[in-house]
XYZ file of C-alpha atoms in Angstrom:
784
model
C 104.186 76.332 94.999
C 105.035 72.687 94.611
C 102.400 70.155 93.507
C 99.791 69.798 96.245
C 100.636 66.309 97.574
C 104.378 67.023 97.659
C 103.747 70.339 99.355
C 101.654 68.799 102.122
C 104.197 66.030 102.654
C 107.034 68.535 102.866
C 105.149 70.685 105.376
C 104.274 67.698 107.558
C 107.890 66.591 107.624
C 109.105 70.092 108.448
C 106.599 70.598 111.245
C 107.005 67.248 112.962
C 105.250 67.400 116.300
C 105.746 71.148 116.752
C 103.524 72.974 119.209
C 102.290 76.560 119.016
C 100.791 78.716 121.742
C 97.272 79.927 120.972
C 94.553 81.655 122.944
C 91.653 79.703 124.428
C 89.603 79.909 121.223
C 92.165 77.766 119.393
C 91.770 74.518 121.330
C 91.205 71.509 119.087
C 87.703 70.815 117.864
C 86.349 67.716 119.624
C 83.987 66.652 116.871
C 86.517 66.784 114.049
C 90.041 68.104 113.836
C 90.163 70.051 110.595
C 93.042 72.428 110.066
C 92.407 76.066 109.179
C 94.986 75.662 106.423
C 97.301 73.049 104.932
C 100.137 75.313 106.010
C 99.093 75.146 109.675
C 98.134 71.554 110.490
C 98.131 72.220 114.246
C 95.556 75.050 114.170
C 92.004 73.739 113.924
C 88.701 75.289 112.933
C 86.581 75.914 116.036
C 82.991 75.471 114.867
C 81.944 73.885 118.157
C 83.090 76.948 120.076
C 81.339 79.157 117.504
C 78.158 77.136 117.983
C 78.400 77.346 121.771
C 78.853 81.115 121.766
C 76.061 81.663 119.242
C 73.642 79.688 121.415
C 74.606 81.704 124.501
C 74.075 85.015 122.722
C 70.855 83.950 120.995
C 69.407 82.952 124.361
C 70.470 86.277 125.879
C 69.090 88.408 123.038
C 66.056 86.190 122.491
C 65.813 86.884 118.772
C 66.987 85.510 115.420
C 70.518 86.467 114.402
C 71.930 87.661 111.114
C 74.908 85.759 109.710
C 77.156 88.704 110.570
C 76.021 88.554 114.178
C 76.559 84.813 114.369
C 80.162 85.018 113.255
C 81.041 88.169 115.193
C 79.261 87.223 118.433
C 80.515 83.658 118.011
C 84.019 85.034 118.565
C 83.258 87.033 121.712
C 85.819 86.839 124.476
C 82.999 86.676 127.049
C 79.634 85.837 125.448
C 77.909 85.690 128.855
C 78.655 89.243 129.996
C 79.474 91.193 126.846
C 77.149 94.148 126.327
C 75.672 93.858 122.838
C 73.965 96.802 121.195
C 74.399 97.459 117.502
C 76.149 100.740 116.791
C 76.898 101.487 120.458
C 78.686 98.862 122.557
C 82.303 97.852 122.037
C 82.839 94.136 121.532
C 85.892 92.257 122.784
C 86.629 89.594 120.181
C 89.028 86.709 119.611
C 89.882 86.616 115.875
C 91.082 83.343 114.394
C 93.984 84.762 112.440
C 95.894 87.804 111.158
C 97.055 88.667 107.624
C 99.447 91.493 106.705
C 100.692 92.843 103.383
C 104.320 93.889 103.070
C 103.776 97.662 103.135
C 101.756 97.616 106.370
C 103.524 94.560 107.840
C 106.721 96.540 108.281
C 105.200 98.865 110.855
C 103.104 96.093 112.392
C 106.171 93.912 112.936
C 108.189 96.870 114.220
C 105.448 97.433 116.793
C 105.333 93.726 117.649
C 109.113 93.709 118.140
C 108.761 96.763 120.371
C 106.198 94.908 122.507
C 108.865 92.457 123.651
C 106.697 89.376 123.078
C 108.487 86.200 121.921
C 105.996 84.760 119.402
C 102.605 85.450 117.843
C 99.638 83.947 119.683
C 97.430 83.275 116.642
C 98.164 82.051 113.108
C 99.547 85.016 111.152
C 100.921 85.601 107.670
C 102.786 88.274 105.690
C 102.255 88.689 101.939
C 104.700 90.537 99.667
C 102.468 92.219 97.093
C 102.691 96.018 97.492
C 106.305 96.862 96.697
C 106.492 95.561 93.109
C 106.322 98.400 90.583
C 104.774 97.777 87.183
C 107.148 98.799 84.398
C 107.587 96.370 81.517
C 106.184 92.987 82.547
C 105.966 90.329 85.225
C 109.368 88.621 85.358
C 111.534 91.710 84.882
C 109.470 93.803 87.279
C 109.674 91.080 89.937
C 113.458 90.757 89.623
C 113.835 94.527 89.923
C 111.567 94.645 93.001
C 113.534 91.899 94.738
C 116.735 93.838 94.160
C 115.416 97.262 95.201
C 113.518 95.973 98.242
C 116.000 93.340 99.390
C 116.498 95.007 102.795
C 112.768 95.123 103.505
C 112.077 91.593 102.275
C 114.955 90.297 104.410
C 113.573 92.098 107.455
C 110.085 90.682 106.918
C 111.384 87.160 106.237
C 113.613 87.055 109.333
C 110.993 88.709 111.563
C 108.432 86.186 110.323
C 110.749 83.289 111.119
C 111.636 84.620 114.559
C 108.099 85.361 115.680
C 106.244 82.430 114.083
C 104.630 84.110 111.081
C 104.089 82.478 107.682
C 105.851 84.407 104.920
C 104.676 84.601 101.306
C 107.578 85.793 99.187
C 107.382 88.438 96.447
C 105.719 86.927 93.403
C 103.314 84.830 95.483
C 100.386 87.034 94.616
C 98.033 89.588 96.105
C 97.246 89.073 99.785
C 93.477 88.794 99.338
C 93.644 86.189 96.576
C 96.135 84.147 98.649
C 93.778 84.410 101.635
C 90.840 83.236 99.520
C 92.806 80.295 98.153
C 94.374 79.151 101.419
C 93.079 80.748 104.608
C 89.543 82.104 104.472
C 86.699 79.732 105.256
C 83.009 80.015 106.235
C 82.697 81.415 109.733
C 86.273 82.623 110.152
C 86.994 85.924 111.901
C 90.112 87.281 110.232
C 91.692 90.718 110.564
C 94.096 92.054 107.985
C 96.250 95.156 107.690
C 94.700 96.159 104.391
C 91.370 97.850 103.773
C 90.305 95.232 101.219
C 90.576 92.351 103.678
C 86.744 91.981 103.360
C 87.481 90.075 100.130
C 87.363 86.922 102.302
C 83.658 87.491 102.908
C 83.168 85.903 99.501
C 83.960 82.610 101.219
C 81.590 83.236 104.119
C 84.008 84.763 106.620
C 84.000 88.013 108.545
C 87.267 89.532 107.362
C 87.996 93.067 108.560
C 90.637 95.609 107.574
C 92.566 97.172 110.469
C 95.713 99.096 111.259
C 98.930 97.430 112.334
C 98.416 98.261 116.013
C 95.161 96.272 115.988
C 97.001 93.378 114.392
C 99.637 93.571 117.146
C 96.895 93.234 119.780
C 95.604 90.057 118.177
C 99.083 88.645 117.579
C 99.798 89.339 121.262
C 96.749 87.326 122.342
C 94.851 90.401 123.577
C 91.101 90.613 122.868
C 90.453 92.900 119.918
C 87.890 95.675 120.251
C 85.316 96.527 117.603
C 82.313 98.780 117.866
C 79.298 96.504 117.556
C 78.386 96.861 113.878
C 74.986 97.557 112.484
C 73.913 95.197 109.691
C 72.803 96.349 106.254
C 71.020 93.626 104.325
C 71.278 93.486 100.546
C 68.626 91.154 99.185
C 69.444 89.732 95.774
C 66.789 88.269 93.515
C 66.897 87.065 89.937
C 69.934 85.979 87.927
C 72.745 87.841 86.189
C 72.870 87.583 82.425
C 74.467 89.128 79.367
C 77.186 91.678 80.087
C 76.095 92.158 83.693
C 78.501 90.753 86.279
C 78.895 90.501 90.061
C 81.050 93.654 89.929
C 77.917 95.519 88.881
C 76.232 94.551 92.151
C 78.742 96.455 94.269
C 79.022 99.302 91.761
C 75.243 99.687 92.068
C 75.397 99.473 95.882
C 78.185 102.076 95.956
C 75.983 104.432 93.988
C 73.172 103.920 96.507
C 75.125 104.111 99.767
C 77.994 106.444 98.703
C 81.521 106.255 100.134
C 80.338 106.630 103.727
C 76.922 104.943 103.682
C 78.259 101.688 105.060
C 80.273 103.200 107.905
C 79.824 101.288 111.150
C 77.973 98.472 109.389
C 78.504 95.023 107.976
C 76.864 94.521 104.594
C 75.229 91.109 104.472
C 74.065 89.720 101.144
C 71.173 87.299 101.137
C 68.216 86.166 99.096
C 67.652 83.706 96.209
C 69.947 85.640 93.857
C 73.012 84.759 95.935
C 73.194 81.227 94.586
C 73.606 82.496 91.015
C 76.881 84.258 91.887
C 80.224 82.473 91.891
C 82.483 82.463 94.942
C 85.728 83.525 93.271
C 87.181 86.921 92.396
C 84.557 87.600 89.712
C 81.805 86.777 92.189
C 81.101 87.112 95.883
C 84.704 87.950 96.783
C 84.714 90.912 94.381
C 81.490 92.264 95.862
C 82.824 91.955 99.422
C 86.224 93.371 98.465
C 84.795 96.590 97.126
C 82.534 97.038 100.137
C 85.515 98.929 101.545
C 84.606 101.728 99.120
C 81.318 102.396 100.921
C 83.022 102.523 104.314
C 81.580 99.208 105.482
C 83.256 97.360 108.347
C 83.127 94.328 106.073
C 80.738 92.364 103.840
C 79.727 88.719 103.851
C 77.783 86.083 101.928
C 76.082 83.011 103.459
C 77.658 79.582 102.991
C 76.315 77.803 99.912
C 77.139 75.255 97.237
C 79.293 77.722 95.263
C 81.596 78.093 98.276
C 81.684 74.337 98.765
C 82.747 73.872 95.151
C 85.525 76.435 95.541
C 86.790 74.837 98.752
C 86.909 71.448 97.057
C 88.700 72.838 94.004
C 91.347 74.510 96.178
C 92.115 71.312 98.079
C 89.989 72.011 101.144
C 87.276 69.407 100.891
C 87.674 68.613 104.589
C 86.673 72.180 105.454
C 83.674 71.948 103.112
C 82.473 68.767 104.846
C 82.800 70.373 108.258
C 81.010 73.516 107.062
C 78.160 71.338 105.796
C 77.851 69.868 109.275
C 77.601 73.317 110.879
C 75.745 74.999 108.021
C 72.910 76.310 110.222
C 75.440 78.605 111.903
C 76.871 79.818 108.596
C 73.641 81.308 107.225
C 71.277 83.923 108.719
C 68.384 82.871 110.930
C 64.938 83.120 109.331
C 63.252 86.336 110.425
C 66.468 88.116 111.437
C 66.437 91.933 111.490
C 68.586 94.237 109.352
C 69.075 97.910 110.174
C 68.564 98.756 106.512
C 67.571 96.646 103.517
C 68.487 97.236 99.878
C 66.877 95.070 97.185
C 68.530 94.443 93.835
C 66.897 92.453 91.037
C 69.771 90.857 89.149
C 67.489 90.348 86.136
C 67.346 94.127 85.712
C 70.917 95.023 86.706
C 72.811 96.731 83.900
C 76.610 96.827 83.407
C 78.053 99.699 85.433
C 81.138 101.884 85.286
C 81.853 104.202 88.226
C 83.975 107.323 88.371
C 85.963 109.366 87.856
C 87.775 110.360 91.090
C 85.399 108.512 93.424
C 84.068 104.936 93.377
C 80.483 105.892 94.205
C 79.814 108.027 91.102
C 77.760 105.354 89.375
C 76.793 105.210 85.684
C 75.598 102.455 83.427
C 77.972 101.619 80.591
C 75.221 102.683 78.210
C 75.119 106.246 79.573
C 78.713 106.980 80.597
C 79.781 108.203 77.152
C 77.092 110.881 77.050
C 77.851 111.913 80.628
C 81.562 112.151 79.803
C 80.836 114.393 76.804
C 78.666 116.662 78.935
C 81.237 116.863 81.767
C 84.251 117.274 79.523
C 85.907 114.006 80.552
C 88.276 112.584 77.927
C 86.486 109.966 75.829
C 89.665 108.414 74.467
C 90.805 105.569 76.741
C 94.572 105.594 77.134
C 94.896 102.395 79.199
C 92.664 99.527 80.224
C 93.817 97.557 83.265
C 92.396 94.285 84.579
C 93.320 92.342 87.697
C 94.165 93.652 91.178
C 92.767 92.117 94.360
C 89.255 92.874 93.127
C 89.103 90.997 89.831
C 92.075 88.720 89.248
C 90.612 85.232 89.560
C 90.590 82.435 87.008
C 87.014 83.335 86.076
C 87.907 87.031 85.636
C 90.741 86.149 83.274
C 88.569 83.680 81.402
C 85.784 86.177 80.777
C 88.257 88.795 79.583
C 89.919 86.251 77.315
C 86.505 85.323 75.889
C 86.005 88.956 74.835
C 89.546 89.255 73.474
C 89.164 86.047 71.445
C 86.214 87.494 69.550
C 88.222 90.568 68.581
C 91.212 88.491 67.509
C 88.997 86.303 65.322
C 88.137 89.432 63.342
C 91.671 90.749 63.169
C 91.391 93.369 65.915
C 93.628 94.269 68.809
C 93.211 96.764 71.631
C 93.246 100.415 70.614
C 94.171 101.301 74.181
C 97.147 100.016 76.112
C 96.106 96.939 78.086
C 97.579 95.362 81.230
C 96.733 92.158 83.081
C 97.519 91.416 86.730
C 97.056 87.785 87.892
C 95.910 87.533 91.497
C 98.325 84.844 92.588
C 101.071 82.544 91.387
C 98.429 79.821 91.201
C 96.227 81.960 88.959
C 99.207 82.974 86.794
C 100.359 79.408 86.294
C 96.840 78.175 85.537
C 95.960 80.871 82.977
C 99.311 80.229 81.275
C 98.568 76.497 81.115
C 95.017 77.015 79.858
C 95.915 79.612 77.216
C 94.137 82.650 78.660
C 97.350 84.584 79.210
C 98.441 84.126 75.603
C 95.067 85.268 74.264
C 95.312 88.417 76.372
C 98.864 89.019 75.112
C 97.773 88.454 71.508
C 95.116 91.139 71.787
C 97.815 93.580 72.905
C 98.032 93.014 76.644
C 101.058 92.950 78.953
C 100.938 90.445 81.808
C 102.299 92.096 84.950
C 103.678 90.539 88.124
C 101.413 88.805 90.633
C 101.125 91.936 92.759
C 99.048 95.052 93.382
C 100.902 97.195 90.838
C 98.973 100.104 89.279
C 95.985 99.571 91.575
C 97.921 101.129 94.482
C 100.067 103.530 92.469
C 102.954 101.139 91.808
C 102.996 102.069 88.144
C 105.933 103.586 86.279
C 103.669 105.110 83.669
C 105.412 106.580 80.614
C 102.637 107.327 78.106
C 101.554 110.668 79.591
C 103.073 113.607 81.407
C 101.937 114.598 84.887
C 99.113 117.076 84.572
C 97.935 115.693 81.237
C 94.197 115.091 81.153
C 93.396 111.483 80.230
C 91.078 108.546 80.889
C 91.828 105.018 82.084
C 89.392 102.181 82.820
C 90.187 99.470 85.351
C 88.694 96.466 87.084
C 90.145 97.807 90.335
C 88.219 98.985 93.391
C 89.500 102.472 94.180
C 89.881 105.488 91.909
C 90.646 108.510 94.078
C 92.492 111.395 92.455
C 96.060 110.372 91.618
C 95.536 106.894 93.058
C 96.900 104.859 90.149
C 99.600 107.038 88.593
C 99.998 110.122 90.844
C 98.538 112.288 88.080
C 95.628 114.392 89.389
C 94.279 114.727 85.832
C 93.876 110.999 85.243
C 90.164 110.227 85.080
C 89.963 106.650 86.416
C 86.815 104.547 86.028
C 86.110 101.166 87.642
C 84.088 98.408 86.022
C 84.193 94.660 85.399
C 87.212 93.073 83.665
C 85.169 92.073 80.620
C 83.883 95.625 80.165
C 87.458 96.930 80.573
C 88.560 94.527 77.838
C 85.740 95.544 75.486
C 86.420 99.251 76.054
C 90.167 98.778 75.552
C 89.439 97.114 72.211
C 87.110 99.950 71.174
C 89.329 102.643 72.695
C 86.521 104.955 73.772
C 84.092 105.513 76.656
C 81.302 105.922 74.108
C 81.362 102.219 73.248
C 78.552 100.108 74.690
C 79.167 96.399 73.973
C 75.491 95.617 74.589
C 74.414 97.576 71.502
C 77.363 98.993 69.554
C 79.233 97.404 66.660
C 82.948 97.110 65.935
C 84.493 96.953 62.493
C 86.671 93.933 61.762
C 89.853 93.933 59.720
C 87.787 92.806 56.740
C 85.597 95.913 56.998
C 82.573 94.016 58.241
C 80.743 95.148 61.344
C 80.167 92.787 64.242
C 78.941 92.885 67.805
C 80.783 91.328 70.741
C 78.840 88.558 72.421
C 78.581 88.521 76.233
C 81.501 86.477 77.576
C 81.112 82.966 78.897
C 83.917 81.272 80.824
C 84.463 78.566 83.402
C 84.113 79.628 87.021
C 86.944 77.248 87.952
C 89.463 75.329 85.808
C 88.286 71.966 84.497
C 91.603 70.511 85.620
C 93.006 71.272 89.053
C 94.744 74.585 89.611
C 98.411 74.606 88.639
C 100.169 75.723 91.870
C 103.131 77.213 90.008
C 106.326 77.953 91.891
C 106.797 77.333 95.613
C 106.784 80.802 97.199
C 105.941 80.077 100.842
C 108.325 80.180 103.815
C 107.068 78.283 106.845
C 108.276 79.608 110.213
C 110.567 77.255 112.157
C 109.242 75.510 115.255
C 111.520 77.679 117.389
C 112.869 80.956 116.039
C 114.016 82.431 119.348
C 117.713 82.246 118.416
C 117.210 84.188 115.178
C 118.203 87.853 114.905
C 116.262 90.612 113.199
C 118.694 93.394 112.429
C 117.691 96.963 111.628
C 120.600 99.203 110.705
C 120.566 102.574 112.500
C 121.579 104.203 109.198
C 118.867 102.501 107.123
C 116.643 104.748 105.015
C 113.973 102.035 104.712
C 113.614 100.730 108.283
C 113.645 102.400 111.683
C 113.056 100.909 115.128
C 110.287 102.677 117.012
C 110.634 104.936 120.033
C 107.661 105.149 122.458
C 105.425 108.189 122.092
C 105.245 110.586 125.015
C 102.677 109.978 127.730
C 99.787 112.392 128.341
C 100.886 115.004 130.891
C 97.556 115.045 132.710
C 96.538 118.496 131.489
C 94.144 119.936 128.943
C 95.511 120.601 125.459
C 96.092 124.351 125.413
C 96.780 126.759 122.546
C 96.915 124.163 119.795
C 97.986 125.679 116.498
C 96.004 124.671 113.422
C 98.418 123.064 110.964
C 95.802 122.814 108.230
C 92.068 123.187 107.878
C 91.191 120.644 105.212
C 88.599 121.358 102.563
C 86.566 118.466 101.138
C 87.578 114.848 100.625
C 90.636 113.783 102.611
C 91.407 110.094 102.227
C 94.377 108.217 103.644
C 95.939 108.744 100.211
C 95.776 112.486 100.875
C 97.157 112.070 104.417
C 99.926 109.561 103.606
C 100.424 109.056 99.883
C 101.378 105.650 98.469
C 103.208 105.158 95.141
C 106.863 106.201 95.543
C 106.359 106.653 99.308
C 105.759 102.944 99.828
C 109.502 102.407 100.130
C 109.485 104.311 103.433
C 106.661 102.381 105.103
C 109.142 100.921 107.622
C 110.808 104.268 108.420
C 108.489 106.571 110.338
C 110.605 109.716 110.126
C 111.216 109.462 106.390
C 107.639 108.673 105.434
C 106.439 111.574 107.585
C 107.714 113.819 104.781
C 104.496 113.011 102.896
C 102.165 114.096 105.696
C 98.957 115.617 104.283
C 100.652 116.673 101.049
C 97.501 115.823 99.094
C 95.012 117.612 101.358
C 93.462 120.878 100.137
C 94.031 123.843 102.438
C 90.829 125.826 102.871
C 92.851 129.045 103.275
C 94.238 129.098 99.724
C 92.626 126.170 97.901
C 96.030 124.551 97.367
C 97.576 121.199 98.237
C 100.753 121.043 100.332
C 100.760 124.767 101.062
C 99.997 126.014 104.579
C 100.766 129.155 106.543
C 103.531 128.899 109.145
C 102.220 131.134 111.940
C 105.761 131.730 113.205
C 107.232 132.974 109.926
C 103.917 133.928 108.236
C 105.203 132.216 105.096
C 103.396 129.488 103.148
C 105.245 126.199 102.764
C 104.864 122.406 102.569
C 102.738 120.756 105.259
C 105.446 118.366 106.563
C 108.036 121.152 106.766
C 105.650 123.348 108.722
C 104.805 120.494 111.085
C 108.508 119.823 111.695
C 109.075 123.530 112.388
C 106.273 123.510 114.942
C 107.648 120.351 116.583
C 111.156 121.826 116.798
C 109.745 124.926 118.480
C 107.524 123.027 120.920
C 104.269 124.050 119.239
C 101.599 121.363 119.486
C 99.134 121.366 116.666
C 95.773 120.138 115.444
C 94.149 119.279 112.090
C 90.622 120.382 111.182
C 88.893 118.033 108.743
C 85.690 117.723 106.741
C 83.330 114.746 106.223
C 84.478 111.086 106.354
C 88.066 112.097 107.113
C 90.509 109.235 106.509
C 88.384 107.122 104.174
C 90.127 104.500 102.052
C 93.174 102.483 102.971
C 93.870 100.970 106.389
C 97.391 102.464 106.439
C 98.150 103.469 110.004
C 100.959 105.709 108.782
C 98.226 108.302 108.341
C 97.925 108.231 112.151
C 101.572 107.601 113.025
C 102.908 110.519 110.992
C 100.892 113.318 112.643
C 101.639 111.837 116.066
C 105.358 111.682 115.247
C 105.421 115.318 114.119
C 103.642 116.765 117.140
C 99.899 116.529 116.461
C 97.630 116.103 119.485
C 94.126 116.052 117.998
C 92.175 115.731 114.741
C 88.793 117.514 114.762
C 86.385 116.751 111.917
C 82.762 116.548 110.901
C 83.086 112.736 110.751
C 85.689 109.959 110.466
C 86.117 106.765 108.507
C 86.121 103.785 110.887
C 89.619 102.372 110.430
C 91.343 105.736 110.523
C 89.525 106.810 113.682
C 90.699 103.645 115.436
C 94.240 104.081 114.133
C 94.372 107.601 115.569
C 93.247 106.338 118.974
C 95.849 103.568 118.897
C 98.637 106.139 118.531
C 97.488 108.314 121.425
C 95.778 111.006 119.357
C 92.347 112.503 119.944
C 89.939 112.002 117.022
C 87.068 114.359 117.863
C 83.965 115.448 115.971
C 81.974 118.664 116.053
C 78.786 118.224 118.081
C 77.342 120.702 115.578
C 78.931 120.105 112.128
C 78.395 123.800 111.310
C 81.020 124.643 113.935
C 83.559 123.624 111.307
C 82.882 127.056 109.766
C 83.690 128.907 113.019
C 87.336 127.824 112.974
C 89.923 129.678 110.874
C 93.491 128.537 110.138
C 94.992 131.384 112.206
C 92.958 130.532 115.333
C 94.267 128.647 118.348
C 92.288 125.902 120.070
C 92.160 124.592 123.613
C 90.552 121.225 124.342
C 89.166 121.122 127.888
C 87.777 118.321 130.031
C 90.542 115.731 129.619
C 90.991 115.350 133.387
C 87.417 114.025 133.485
C 87.672 112.229 130.137
C 84.946 109.557 130.083
C 82.972 107.521 127.526
C 80.071 109.471 126.067
C 81.022 112.720 127.791
C 81.673 115.591 125.334
C 84.797 117.706 125.546
C 84.832 121.474 125.282
C 86.826 123.404 122.692
C 87.732 127.061 123.140
C 88.394 128.850 119.842
C 90.767 131.774 120.345
C 90.636 134.235 117.445
C 93.595 136.584 116.735
C 91.463 139.638 117.670
C 91.069 138.310 121.229
C 87.507 137.043 120.836
C 86.693 133.516 121.987
C 84.015 130.964 121.166
C 83.090 127.784 122.993
C 81.927 124.669 121.123
C 81.319 121.034 122.056
C 83.296 118.120 120.661
C 82.041 114.544 120.635
C 84.153 111.385 120.730
C 83.666 107.619 120.604
C 86.336 106.612 123.138
C 85.576 103.766 125.523
C 87.444 103.167 128.788
C 90.180 101.067 127.187
C 90.782 103.646 124.470
C 90.984 106.422 127.061
C 93.753 104.368 128.694
C 95.570 104.318 125.329
C 95.423 108.115 125.208
C 96.634 108.468 128.770
C 99.514 106.029 128.220
C 100.533 107.765 125.001
C 99.551 104.891 122.693
C 97.986 101.429 122.720
C 101.471 99.921 122.501
C 102.602 101.887 125.558
C 99.532 100.613 127.409
C 100.316 97.023 126.394
C 103.784 97.368 127.868
C 102.359 98.810 131.100
C 100.074 95.811 131.448
C 102.960 93.395 130.860
C 104.961 95.080 133.615
């Protein structure tokens, strides 16, 4: 980015007196016209409308409101008539803006193009952060990514220009850090096509991860539906000290709530301990970011002085002044009610490290070594990795550098490999200027590109062979099996960046920096001191290179070409409409055993290159899911040939032969990423229903959007009644209605039948999606 004043001047000149079409919630604020972002001077923050809606709802409910309720209900499409019941009613909301990362934006923009609409109705942005593979270092990896992904980047850039979307080029940084620096603000309602969109809650906004079809609704100016969330309160008291960090708050909460304990809820932090936590990546944003790992709809902190300081430091003092004026609406009401309350005393909170294979397996750093020995986990740390959207702020880098500096002063370097991922171009430029990057290189680190990299599997790892048992420690948020390097034997642990740095220096999980000593080059023993670093740079941030493309005032004449022979991009064809009949004789493609995340359903890593080509990416369908019949991944029985083969091949065989099929799943099916490909792929290959014990929120919605039936067993034990060779019939679709169970007939090969009940969470609008074949089909019907 160019220096701030020049950048603003250039944007003002380019925009002139341009006008954009927004929904009713985007009329200019009468009290003060303050732009949502420097990049969008004609879109203003609507605190007066928020205030008006909050007052209407508070009068209706006649009770104090949580902060979550204020922001969510403050964005209701109809605050007078909207039914409001936590955990039950569906809210129709008007989000302020949309954010998309490049992997999910491809399908979102393909759907938007298919809608036939001329321009987005709300401020929207695309961020190129997912397609850059970590190999040797930042500059070389970025150049290689631009070359390999040129077709996709060109598509996203031209589609952005044509439809009025801001475009952040590759190298700009990770979507969530860019949002925090430029777009999130207290009270905003933002939806993003990435599960870690809640990162923006660190700046007092309600920021929710969704699938691309949800984003299309909002970009089309259609009210967005969300099941009215419950509210979990986390009361913080005391003050962090020593090696304890804000990351430990969410690692502790994950251990308490588990990966599904936050499902259907917003986690709202409050209490006197909040003010001791910084706003940036190391602080509130990190805590909110990783709330995705407990299944929460999102997480949020109340507006305070730490947020005001961050807004001022990132050139948004005008927003801070306006937030001060409306502060009563940006904090919870006294006496408000939470559905559940967790209390954490920060004075007693110890440094945590969670894993392996799941982010809710919580340990203190002091005990993890002994646990690892008992469980047979490798103690030797092969790689330490800091950064990602969770911990890549200036403060994160400073605290890690403070640890590294102590080791360097005594002649030590990292025993483990060590990588560093800056969160944005602004962070990269600033840590280079202030010397942090060089310190981290001197201790043995490699500074990677400003992108997601190894956190999402974009890692060309060379130090081990696939299947080799090893341990890595990261400051990331997610550590499912094979997540980072596609190796199912990599034991990944998540912790704070300073603990990662200390462990990388020591090279072993048995090292506890609170108590253990290191030996310097001179043979003398020493103990690392807890790191201390500036929350924000003493000087202003260095904006680095200009990486933003503003959409033209009128892009209607622009063309967005998709080659019919492309292997990366494919225009969408509408899904078939429901034929008005029950679903009869569904074949079971796979009965899944245990955890089945969106990584299991639609793997990332090398498959990211096909995110814009539905047919090609469907070749990864459910290849990571474990088949209950044989305990193997990507091996299912083809009932036609009676041979075992890959899941996608079997699904394609069924589709070719007109056999409609179903998936049977376990608990919390579809947890993890927001990727809607995990819903698009089964629909594309002939699936009609997914029946599970329970669903993760985003995935359940994504399935509905694509015309599938996500159903749950009324009695979870009925999961055991179904066998992979059975056939299922789903009855009651002619009378499909909200809250009314459907009936499933299980037809066993011996001729016996069983009848079970299936529950669903469809409302009337979502039933219309099913009947039309998809939400996009329904949108087109309404336009006609």
